[in-house]
PDB file of C-alpha atoms and ligand atoms in Angstrom:
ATOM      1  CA  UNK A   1      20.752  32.686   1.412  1.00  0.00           C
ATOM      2  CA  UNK A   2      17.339  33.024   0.440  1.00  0.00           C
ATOM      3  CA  UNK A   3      14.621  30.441  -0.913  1.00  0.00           C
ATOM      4  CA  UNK A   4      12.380  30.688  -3.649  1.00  0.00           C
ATOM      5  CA  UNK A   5       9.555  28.257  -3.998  1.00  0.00           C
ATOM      6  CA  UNK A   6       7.094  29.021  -6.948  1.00  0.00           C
ATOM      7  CA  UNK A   7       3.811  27.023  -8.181  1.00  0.00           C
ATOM      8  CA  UNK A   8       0.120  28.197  -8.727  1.00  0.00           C
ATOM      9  CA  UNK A   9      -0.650  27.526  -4.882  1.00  0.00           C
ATOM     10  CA  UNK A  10      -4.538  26.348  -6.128  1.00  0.00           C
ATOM     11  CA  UNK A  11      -5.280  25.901  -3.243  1.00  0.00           C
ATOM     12  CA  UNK A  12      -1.496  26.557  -1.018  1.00  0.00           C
ATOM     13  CA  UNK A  13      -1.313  22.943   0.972  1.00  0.00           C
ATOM     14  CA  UNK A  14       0.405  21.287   3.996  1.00  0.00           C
ATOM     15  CA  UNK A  15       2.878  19.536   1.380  1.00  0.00           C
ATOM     16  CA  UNK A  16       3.916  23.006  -0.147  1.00  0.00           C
ATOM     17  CA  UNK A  17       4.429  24.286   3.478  1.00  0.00           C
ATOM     18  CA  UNK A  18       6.216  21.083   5.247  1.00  0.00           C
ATOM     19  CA  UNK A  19       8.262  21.290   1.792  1.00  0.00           C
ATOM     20  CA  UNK A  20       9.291  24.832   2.322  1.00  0.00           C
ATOM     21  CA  UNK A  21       9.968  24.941   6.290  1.00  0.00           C
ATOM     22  CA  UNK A  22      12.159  22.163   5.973  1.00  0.00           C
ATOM     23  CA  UNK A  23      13.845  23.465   2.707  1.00  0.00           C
ATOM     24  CA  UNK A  24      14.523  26.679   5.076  1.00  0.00           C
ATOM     25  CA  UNK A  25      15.795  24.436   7.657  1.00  0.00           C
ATOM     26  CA  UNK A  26      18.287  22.491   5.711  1.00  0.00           C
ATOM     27  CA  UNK A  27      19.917  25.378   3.633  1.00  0.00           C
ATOM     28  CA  UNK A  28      20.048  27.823   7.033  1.00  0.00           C
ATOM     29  CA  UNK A  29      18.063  30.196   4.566  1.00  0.00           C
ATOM     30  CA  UNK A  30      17.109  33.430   6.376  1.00  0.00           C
ATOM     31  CA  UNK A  31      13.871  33.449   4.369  1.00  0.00           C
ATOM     32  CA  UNK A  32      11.903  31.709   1.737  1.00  0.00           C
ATOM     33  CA  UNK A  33       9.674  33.397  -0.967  1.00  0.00           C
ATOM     34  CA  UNK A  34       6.714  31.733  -1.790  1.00  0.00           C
ATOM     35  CA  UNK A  35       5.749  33.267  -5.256  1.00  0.00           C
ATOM     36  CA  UNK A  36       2.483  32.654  -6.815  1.00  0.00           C
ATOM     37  CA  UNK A  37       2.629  32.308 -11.003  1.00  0.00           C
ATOM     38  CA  UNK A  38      -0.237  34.334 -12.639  1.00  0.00           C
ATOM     39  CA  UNK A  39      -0.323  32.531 -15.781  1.00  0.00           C
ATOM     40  CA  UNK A  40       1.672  29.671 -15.835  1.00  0.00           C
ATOM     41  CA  UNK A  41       3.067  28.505 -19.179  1.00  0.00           C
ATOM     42  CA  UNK A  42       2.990  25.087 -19.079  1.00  0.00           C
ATOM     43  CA  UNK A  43      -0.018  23.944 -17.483  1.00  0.00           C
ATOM     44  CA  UNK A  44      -4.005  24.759 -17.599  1.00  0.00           C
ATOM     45  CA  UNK A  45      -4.881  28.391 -15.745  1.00  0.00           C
ATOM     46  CA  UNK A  46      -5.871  27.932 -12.121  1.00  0.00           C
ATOM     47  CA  UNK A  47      -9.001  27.890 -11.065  1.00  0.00           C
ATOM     48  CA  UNK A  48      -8.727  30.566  -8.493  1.00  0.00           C
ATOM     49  CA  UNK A  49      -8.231  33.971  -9.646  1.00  0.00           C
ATOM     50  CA  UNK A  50      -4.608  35.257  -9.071  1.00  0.00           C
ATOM     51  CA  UNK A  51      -5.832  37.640  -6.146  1.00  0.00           C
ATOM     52  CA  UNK A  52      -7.310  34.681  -4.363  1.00  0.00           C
ATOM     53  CA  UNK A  53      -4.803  32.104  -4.691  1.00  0.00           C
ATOM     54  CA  UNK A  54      -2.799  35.151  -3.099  1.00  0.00           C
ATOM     55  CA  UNK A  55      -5.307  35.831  -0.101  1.00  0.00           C
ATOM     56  CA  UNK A  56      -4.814  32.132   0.196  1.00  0.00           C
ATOM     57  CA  UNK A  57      -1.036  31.795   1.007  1.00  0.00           C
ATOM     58  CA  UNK A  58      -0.896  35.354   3.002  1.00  0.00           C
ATOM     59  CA  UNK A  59      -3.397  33.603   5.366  1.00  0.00           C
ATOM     60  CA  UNK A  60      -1.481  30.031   5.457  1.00  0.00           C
ATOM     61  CA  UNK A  61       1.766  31.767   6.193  1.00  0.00           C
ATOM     62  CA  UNK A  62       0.816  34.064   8.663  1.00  0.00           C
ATOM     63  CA  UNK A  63       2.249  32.796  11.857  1.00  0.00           C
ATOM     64  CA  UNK A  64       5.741  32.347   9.923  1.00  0.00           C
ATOM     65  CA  UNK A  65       7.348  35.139   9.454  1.00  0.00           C
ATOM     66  CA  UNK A  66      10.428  32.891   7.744  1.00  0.00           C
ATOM     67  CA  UNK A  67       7.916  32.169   4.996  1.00  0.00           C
ATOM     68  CA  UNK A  68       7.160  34.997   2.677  1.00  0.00           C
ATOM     69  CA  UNK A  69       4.492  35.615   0.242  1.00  0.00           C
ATOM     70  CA  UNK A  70       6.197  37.412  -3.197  1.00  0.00           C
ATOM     71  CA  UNK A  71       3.844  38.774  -5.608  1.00  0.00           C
ATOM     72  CA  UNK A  72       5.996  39.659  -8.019  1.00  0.00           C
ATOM     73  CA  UNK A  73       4.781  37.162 -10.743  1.00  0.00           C
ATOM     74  CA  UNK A  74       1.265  38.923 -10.542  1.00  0.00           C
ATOM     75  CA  UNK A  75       2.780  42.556 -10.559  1.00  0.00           C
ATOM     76  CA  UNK A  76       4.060  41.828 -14.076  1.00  0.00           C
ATOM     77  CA  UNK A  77       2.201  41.746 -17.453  1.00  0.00           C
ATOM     78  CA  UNK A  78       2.288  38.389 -19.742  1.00  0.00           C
ATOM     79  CA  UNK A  79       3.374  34.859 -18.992  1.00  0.00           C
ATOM     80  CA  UNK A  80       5.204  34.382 -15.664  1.00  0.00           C
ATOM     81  CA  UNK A  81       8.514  32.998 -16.946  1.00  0.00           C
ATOM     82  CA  UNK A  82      10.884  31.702 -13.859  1.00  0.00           C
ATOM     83  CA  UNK A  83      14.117  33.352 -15.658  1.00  0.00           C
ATOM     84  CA  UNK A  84      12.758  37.093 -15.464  1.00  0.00           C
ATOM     85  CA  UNK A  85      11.711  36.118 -11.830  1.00  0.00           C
ATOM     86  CA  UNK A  86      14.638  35.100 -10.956  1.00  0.00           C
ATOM     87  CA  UNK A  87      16.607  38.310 -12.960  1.00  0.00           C
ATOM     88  CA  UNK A  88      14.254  40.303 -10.592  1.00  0.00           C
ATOM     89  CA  UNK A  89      14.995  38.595  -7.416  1.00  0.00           C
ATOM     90  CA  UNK A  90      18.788  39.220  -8.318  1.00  0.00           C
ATOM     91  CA  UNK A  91      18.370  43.037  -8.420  1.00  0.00           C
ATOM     92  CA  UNK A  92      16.690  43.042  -5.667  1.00  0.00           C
ATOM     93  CA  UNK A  93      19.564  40.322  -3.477  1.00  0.00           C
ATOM     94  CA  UNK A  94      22.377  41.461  -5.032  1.00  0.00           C
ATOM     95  CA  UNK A  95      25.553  39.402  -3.358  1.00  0.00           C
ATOM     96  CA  UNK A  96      23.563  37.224  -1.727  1.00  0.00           C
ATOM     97  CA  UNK A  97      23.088  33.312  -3.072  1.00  0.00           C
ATOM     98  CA  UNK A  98      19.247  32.476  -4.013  1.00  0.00           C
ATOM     99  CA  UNK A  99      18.145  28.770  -4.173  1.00  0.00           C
ATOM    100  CA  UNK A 100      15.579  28.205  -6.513  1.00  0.00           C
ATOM    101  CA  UNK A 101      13.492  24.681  -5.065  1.00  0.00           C
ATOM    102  CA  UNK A 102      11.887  22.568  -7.846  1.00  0.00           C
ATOM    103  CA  UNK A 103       9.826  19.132  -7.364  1.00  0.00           C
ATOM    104  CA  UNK A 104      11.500  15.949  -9.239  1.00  0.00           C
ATOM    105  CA  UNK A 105       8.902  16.051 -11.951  1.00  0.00           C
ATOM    106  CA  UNK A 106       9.856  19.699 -12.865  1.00  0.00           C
ATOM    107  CA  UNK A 107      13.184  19.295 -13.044  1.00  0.00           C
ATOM    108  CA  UNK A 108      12.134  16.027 -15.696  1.00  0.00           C
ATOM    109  CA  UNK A 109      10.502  19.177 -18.136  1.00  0.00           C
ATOM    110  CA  UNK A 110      13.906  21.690 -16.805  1.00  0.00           C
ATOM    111  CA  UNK A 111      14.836  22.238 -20.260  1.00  0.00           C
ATOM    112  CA  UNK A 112      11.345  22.991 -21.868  1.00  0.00           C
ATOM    113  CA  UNK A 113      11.385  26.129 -19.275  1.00  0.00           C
ATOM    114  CA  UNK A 114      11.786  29.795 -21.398  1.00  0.00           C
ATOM    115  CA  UNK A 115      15.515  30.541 -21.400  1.00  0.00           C
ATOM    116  CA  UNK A 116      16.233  27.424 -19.014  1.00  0.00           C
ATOM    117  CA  UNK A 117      20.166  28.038 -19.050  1.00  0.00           C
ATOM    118  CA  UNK A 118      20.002  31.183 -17.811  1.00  0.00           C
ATOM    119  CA  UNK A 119      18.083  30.309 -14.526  1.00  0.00           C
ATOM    120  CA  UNK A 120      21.754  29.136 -13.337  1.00  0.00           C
ATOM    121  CA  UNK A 121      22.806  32.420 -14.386  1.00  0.00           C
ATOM    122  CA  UNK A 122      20.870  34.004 -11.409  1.00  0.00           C
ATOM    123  CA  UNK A 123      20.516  31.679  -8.723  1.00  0.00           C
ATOM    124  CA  UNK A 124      20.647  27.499  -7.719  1.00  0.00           C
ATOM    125  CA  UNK A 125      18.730  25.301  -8.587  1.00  0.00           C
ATOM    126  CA  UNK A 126      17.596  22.988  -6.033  1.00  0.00           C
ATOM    127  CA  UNK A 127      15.916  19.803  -6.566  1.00  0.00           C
ATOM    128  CA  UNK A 128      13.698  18.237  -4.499  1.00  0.00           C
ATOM    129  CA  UNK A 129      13.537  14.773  -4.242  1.00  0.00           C
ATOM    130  CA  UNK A 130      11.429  12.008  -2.252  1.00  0.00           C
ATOM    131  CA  UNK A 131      13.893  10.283   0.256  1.00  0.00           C
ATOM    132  CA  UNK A 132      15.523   7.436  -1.744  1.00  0.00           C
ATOM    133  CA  UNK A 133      15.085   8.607  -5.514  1.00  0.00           C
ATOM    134  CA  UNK A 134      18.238   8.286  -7.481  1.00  0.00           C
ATOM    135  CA  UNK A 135      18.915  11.032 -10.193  1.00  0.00           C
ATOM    136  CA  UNK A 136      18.428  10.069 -13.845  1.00  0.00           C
ATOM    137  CA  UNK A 137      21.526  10.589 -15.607  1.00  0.00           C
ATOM    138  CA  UNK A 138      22.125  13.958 -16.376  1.00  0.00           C
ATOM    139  CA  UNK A 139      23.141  15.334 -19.242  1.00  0.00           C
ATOM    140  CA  UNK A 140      26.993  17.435 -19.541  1.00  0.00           C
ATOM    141  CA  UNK A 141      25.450  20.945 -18.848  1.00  0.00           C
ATOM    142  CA  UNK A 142      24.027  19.871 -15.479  1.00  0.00           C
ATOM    143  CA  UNK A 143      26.624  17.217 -14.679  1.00  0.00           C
ATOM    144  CA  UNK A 144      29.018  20.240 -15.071  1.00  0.00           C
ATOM    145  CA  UNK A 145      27.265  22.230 -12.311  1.00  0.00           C
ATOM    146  CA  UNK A 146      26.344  19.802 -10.332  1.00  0.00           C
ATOM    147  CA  UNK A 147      27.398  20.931  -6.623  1.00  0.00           C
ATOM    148  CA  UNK A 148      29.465  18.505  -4.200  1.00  0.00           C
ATOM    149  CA  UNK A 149      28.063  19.136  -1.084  1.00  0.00           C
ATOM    150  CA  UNK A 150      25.012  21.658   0.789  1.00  0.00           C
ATOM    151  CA  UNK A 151      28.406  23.948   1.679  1.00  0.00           C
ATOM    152  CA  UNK A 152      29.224  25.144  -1.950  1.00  0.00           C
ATOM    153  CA  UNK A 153      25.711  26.519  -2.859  1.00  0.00           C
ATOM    154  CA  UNK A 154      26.791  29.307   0.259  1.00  0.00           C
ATOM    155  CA  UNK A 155      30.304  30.198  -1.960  1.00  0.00           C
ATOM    156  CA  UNK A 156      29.002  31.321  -4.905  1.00  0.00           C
ATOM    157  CA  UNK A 157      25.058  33.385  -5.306  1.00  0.00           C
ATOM    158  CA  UNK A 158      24.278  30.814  -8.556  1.00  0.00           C
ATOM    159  CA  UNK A 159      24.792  28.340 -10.850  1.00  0.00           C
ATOM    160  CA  UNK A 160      24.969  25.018  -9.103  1.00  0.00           C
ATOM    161  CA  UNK A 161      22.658  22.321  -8.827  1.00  0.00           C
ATOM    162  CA  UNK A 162      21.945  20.116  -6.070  1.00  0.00           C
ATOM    163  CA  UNK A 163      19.472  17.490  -4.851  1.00  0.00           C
ATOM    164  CA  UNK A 164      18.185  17.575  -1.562  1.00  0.00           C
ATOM    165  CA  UNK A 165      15.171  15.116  -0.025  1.00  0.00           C
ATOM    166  CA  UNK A 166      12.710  16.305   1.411  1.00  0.00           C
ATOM    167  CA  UNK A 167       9.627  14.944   3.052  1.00  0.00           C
ATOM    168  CA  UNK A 168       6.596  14.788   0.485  1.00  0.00           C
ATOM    169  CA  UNK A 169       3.258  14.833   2.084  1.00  0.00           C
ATOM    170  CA  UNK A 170       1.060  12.956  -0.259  1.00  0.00           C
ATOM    171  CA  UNK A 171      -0.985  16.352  -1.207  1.00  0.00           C
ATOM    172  CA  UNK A 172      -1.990  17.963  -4.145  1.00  0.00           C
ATOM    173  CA  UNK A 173      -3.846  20.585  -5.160  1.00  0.00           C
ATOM    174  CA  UNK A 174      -5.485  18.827  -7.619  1.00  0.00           C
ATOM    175  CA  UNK A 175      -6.834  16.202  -5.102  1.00  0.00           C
ATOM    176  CA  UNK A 176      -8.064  19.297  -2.859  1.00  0.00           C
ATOM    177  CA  UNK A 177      -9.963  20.591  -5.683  1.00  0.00           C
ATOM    178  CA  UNK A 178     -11.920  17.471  -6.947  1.00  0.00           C
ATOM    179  CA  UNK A 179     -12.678  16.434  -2.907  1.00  0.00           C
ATOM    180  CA  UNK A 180     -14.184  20.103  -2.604  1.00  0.00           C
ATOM    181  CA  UNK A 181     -16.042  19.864  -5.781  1.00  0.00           C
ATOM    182  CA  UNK A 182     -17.378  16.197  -4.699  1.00  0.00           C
ATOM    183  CA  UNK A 183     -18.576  17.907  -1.088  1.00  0.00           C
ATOM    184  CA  UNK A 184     -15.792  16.103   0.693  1.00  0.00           C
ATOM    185  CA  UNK A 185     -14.045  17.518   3.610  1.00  0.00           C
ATOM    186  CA  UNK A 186     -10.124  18.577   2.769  1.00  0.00           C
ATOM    187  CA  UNK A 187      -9.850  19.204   6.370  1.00  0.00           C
ATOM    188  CA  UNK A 188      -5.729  18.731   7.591  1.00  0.00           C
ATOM    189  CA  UNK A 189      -4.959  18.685   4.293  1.00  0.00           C
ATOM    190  CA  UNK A 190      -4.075  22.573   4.225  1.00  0.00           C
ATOM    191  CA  UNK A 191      -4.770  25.399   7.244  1.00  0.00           C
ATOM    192  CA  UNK A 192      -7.857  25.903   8.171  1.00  0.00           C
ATOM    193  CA  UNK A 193      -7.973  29.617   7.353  1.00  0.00           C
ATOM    194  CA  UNK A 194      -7.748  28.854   3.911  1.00  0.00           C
ATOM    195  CA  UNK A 195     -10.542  26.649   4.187  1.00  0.00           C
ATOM    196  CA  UNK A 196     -12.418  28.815   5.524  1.00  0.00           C
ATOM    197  CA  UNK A 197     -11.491  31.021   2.846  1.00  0.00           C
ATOM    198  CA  UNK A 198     -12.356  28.727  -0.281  1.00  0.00           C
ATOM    199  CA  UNK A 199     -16.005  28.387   1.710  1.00  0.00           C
ATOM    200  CA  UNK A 200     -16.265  32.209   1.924  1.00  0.00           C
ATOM    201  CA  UNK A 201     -15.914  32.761  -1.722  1.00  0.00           C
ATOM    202  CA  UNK A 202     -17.505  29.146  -2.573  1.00  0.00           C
ATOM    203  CA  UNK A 203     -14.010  28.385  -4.933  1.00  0.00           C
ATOM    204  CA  UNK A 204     -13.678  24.597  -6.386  1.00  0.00           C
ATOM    205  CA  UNK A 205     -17.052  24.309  -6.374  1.00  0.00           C
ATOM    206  CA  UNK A 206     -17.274  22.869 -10.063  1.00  0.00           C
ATOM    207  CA  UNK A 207     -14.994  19.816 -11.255  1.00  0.00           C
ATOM    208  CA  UNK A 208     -13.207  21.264 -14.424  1.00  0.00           C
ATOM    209  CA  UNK A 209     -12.505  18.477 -16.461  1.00  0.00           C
ATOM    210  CA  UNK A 210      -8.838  19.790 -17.543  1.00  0.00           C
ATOM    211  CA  UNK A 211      -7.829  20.192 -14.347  1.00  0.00           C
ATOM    212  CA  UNK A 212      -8.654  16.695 -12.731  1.00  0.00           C
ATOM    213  CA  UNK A 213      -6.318  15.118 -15.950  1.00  0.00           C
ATOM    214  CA  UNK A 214      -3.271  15.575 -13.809  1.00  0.00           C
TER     215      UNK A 214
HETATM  216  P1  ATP B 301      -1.564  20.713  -8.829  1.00  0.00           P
HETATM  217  O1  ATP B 301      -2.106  19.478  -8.178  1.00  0.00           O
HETATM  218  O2  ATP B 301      -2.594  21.759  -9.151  1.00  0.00           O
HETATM  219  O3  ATP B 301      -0.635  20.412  -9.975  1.00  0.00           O
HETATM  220  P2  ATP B 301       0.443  20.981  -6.728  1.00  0.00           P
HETATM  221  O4  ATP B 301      -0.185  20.560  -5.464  1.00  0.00           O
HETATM  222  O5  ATP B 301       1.383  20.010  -7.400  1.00  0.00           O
HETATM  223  O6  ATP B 301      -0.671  21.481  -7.726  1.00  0.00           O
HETATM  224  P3  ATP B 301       1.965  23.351  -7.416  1.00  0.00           P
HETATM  225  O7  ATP B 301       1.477  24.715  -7.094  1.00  0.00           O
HETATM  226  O8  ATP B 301       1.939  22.927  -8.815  1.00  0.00           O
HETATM  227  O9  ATP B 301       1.171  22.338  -6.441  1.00  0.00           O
HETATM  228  O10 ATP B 301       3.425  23.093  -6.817  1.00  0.00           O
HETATM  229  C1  ATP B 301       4.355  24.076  -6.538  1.00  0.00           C
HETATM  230  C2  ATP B 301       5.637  23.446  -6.040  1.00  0.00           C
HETATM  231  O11 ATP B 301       5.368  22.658  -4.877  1.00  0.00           O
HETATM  232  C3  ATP B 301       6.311  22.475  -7.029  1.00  0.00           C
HETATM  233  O12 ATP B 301       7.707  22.697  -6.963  1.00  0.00           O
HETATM  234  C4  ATP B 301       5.960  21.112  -6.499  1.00  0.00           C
HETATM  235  O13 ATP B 301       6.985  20.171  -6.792  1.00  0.00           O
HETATM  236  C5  ATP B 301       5.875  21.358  -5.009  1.00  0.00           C
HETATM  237  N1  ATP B 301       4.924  20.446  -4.350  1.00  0.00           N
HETATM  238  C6  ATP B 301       3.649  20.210  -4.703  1.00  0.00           C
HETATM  239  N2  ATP B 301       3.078  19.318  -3.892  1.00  0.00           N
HETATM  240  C7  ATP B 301       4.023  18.976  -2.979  1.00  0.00           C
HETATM  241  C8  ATP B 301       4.050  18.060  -1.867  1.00  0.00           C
HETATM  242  N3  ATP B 301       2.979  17.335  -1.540  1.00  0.00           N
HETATM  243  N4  ATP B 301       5.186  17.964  -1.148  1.00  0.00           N
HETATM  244  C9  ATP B 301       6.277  18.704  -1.495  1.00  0.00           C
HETATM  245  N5  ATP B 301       6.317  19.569  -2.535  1.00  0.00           N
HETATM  246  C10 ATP B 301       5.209  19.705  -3.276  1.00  0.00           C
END
């Protein structure tokens, strides 16, 4: 089984990381994909450029092999929509079950996602949730798929949903960028390569007012 954890990694942080080690722990995945969105549909474009925000997670994942960095998103022309993502991690894992991981709040906006029924059509979709959240109620096309157990998302390569918990660091991105624009030290927030890297190239200097709304 392989995981696939996407997001704009602006800057890649210990709460992406912790998320996706334990995510690999959990499922028994041989691998997870970390795959950086070039420009993301529904949200503001990063303020790194898509090269750097790609430096950035090669240099946080670099002592875990287990953690992959996927460029695949930047590779292609236009929007990065998760469906033809996923369609392209199918070709490429034929047989073998893929487990798409998506925060709580994402799965909330699911169905505003371009072709969101299909992304059960290639792989799982795996919802991660803080310990002790209870799922809305879902609606008939997810309560349909919705898996019993960890055990049946290894029978079939897609279309079930489950919700796993998983520890949340209290980190965001967003919080990393304003405390680097306001000269504040992010220090054990994310690795210290990558700090060293937003110094190098003097990224987040500037609040952008867009980007602090969230
Ligand atoms: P921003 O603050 O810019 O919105 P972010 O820190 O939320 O960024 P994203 O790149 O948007 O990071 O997130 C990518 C994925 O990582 C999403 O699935 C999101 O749910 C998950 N994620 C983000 N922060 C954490 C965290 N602290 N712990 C666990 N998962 C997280």
């Amino acid at each position: 089984m392989i995981g696939i954890f996407g997001g704009t990694f602006d800057p890649i942080h210990y709460g992406h990381l912790r998320a996706a080690l334990e995510v690999k722990e959990i499922f028994g995945l041989a691998e997870v994909r970390l795959i950086p969105s070039a420009t993301p549909p529904h949200r503001p474009h990063p303020a790194a450029s898509p090269l750097m925000r790609l430096r950035m997670l090669t240099l946080a994942v670099s002592n875990h092999p287990e953690l992959v960095v996927d460029s695949r998103e930047l590779d292609r022309a236009g929007p990065s929509y998760m469906v033809d993502t996923l369609k392209s991690l199918r070709q490429d894992f034929t047989g073998e079950p893929l487990l798409l991981f998506i925060g709580s709040d994402a799965f909330n906006q699911l169905t505003h996602w371009h072709q969101w029924q299909h992304l059960l059509t290639y792989a799982h979709i795996v919802v991660m949730t803080r310990p002790g959240f209870t799922a809305q109620a879902l609606d008939d096309f997810f309560t349909a798929r919705l898996a019993s157990g960890q055990q049946e998302l290894a029978q079939t390569v897609a279309g079930k949903l489950f919700f796993q918990a998983v520890t949340q660091l209290d980190i965001s991105a967003t919080a990393i960028r304003k405390m680097i624009a306001e000269q504040h030290n992010p220090g054990f927030l994310l690795p210290d390569a990558v700090i060293t890297y937003i110094k190098q190239n003097g990224l987040y200097q500037t609040k952008r007012p867009e980007l602090s709304l969230h």
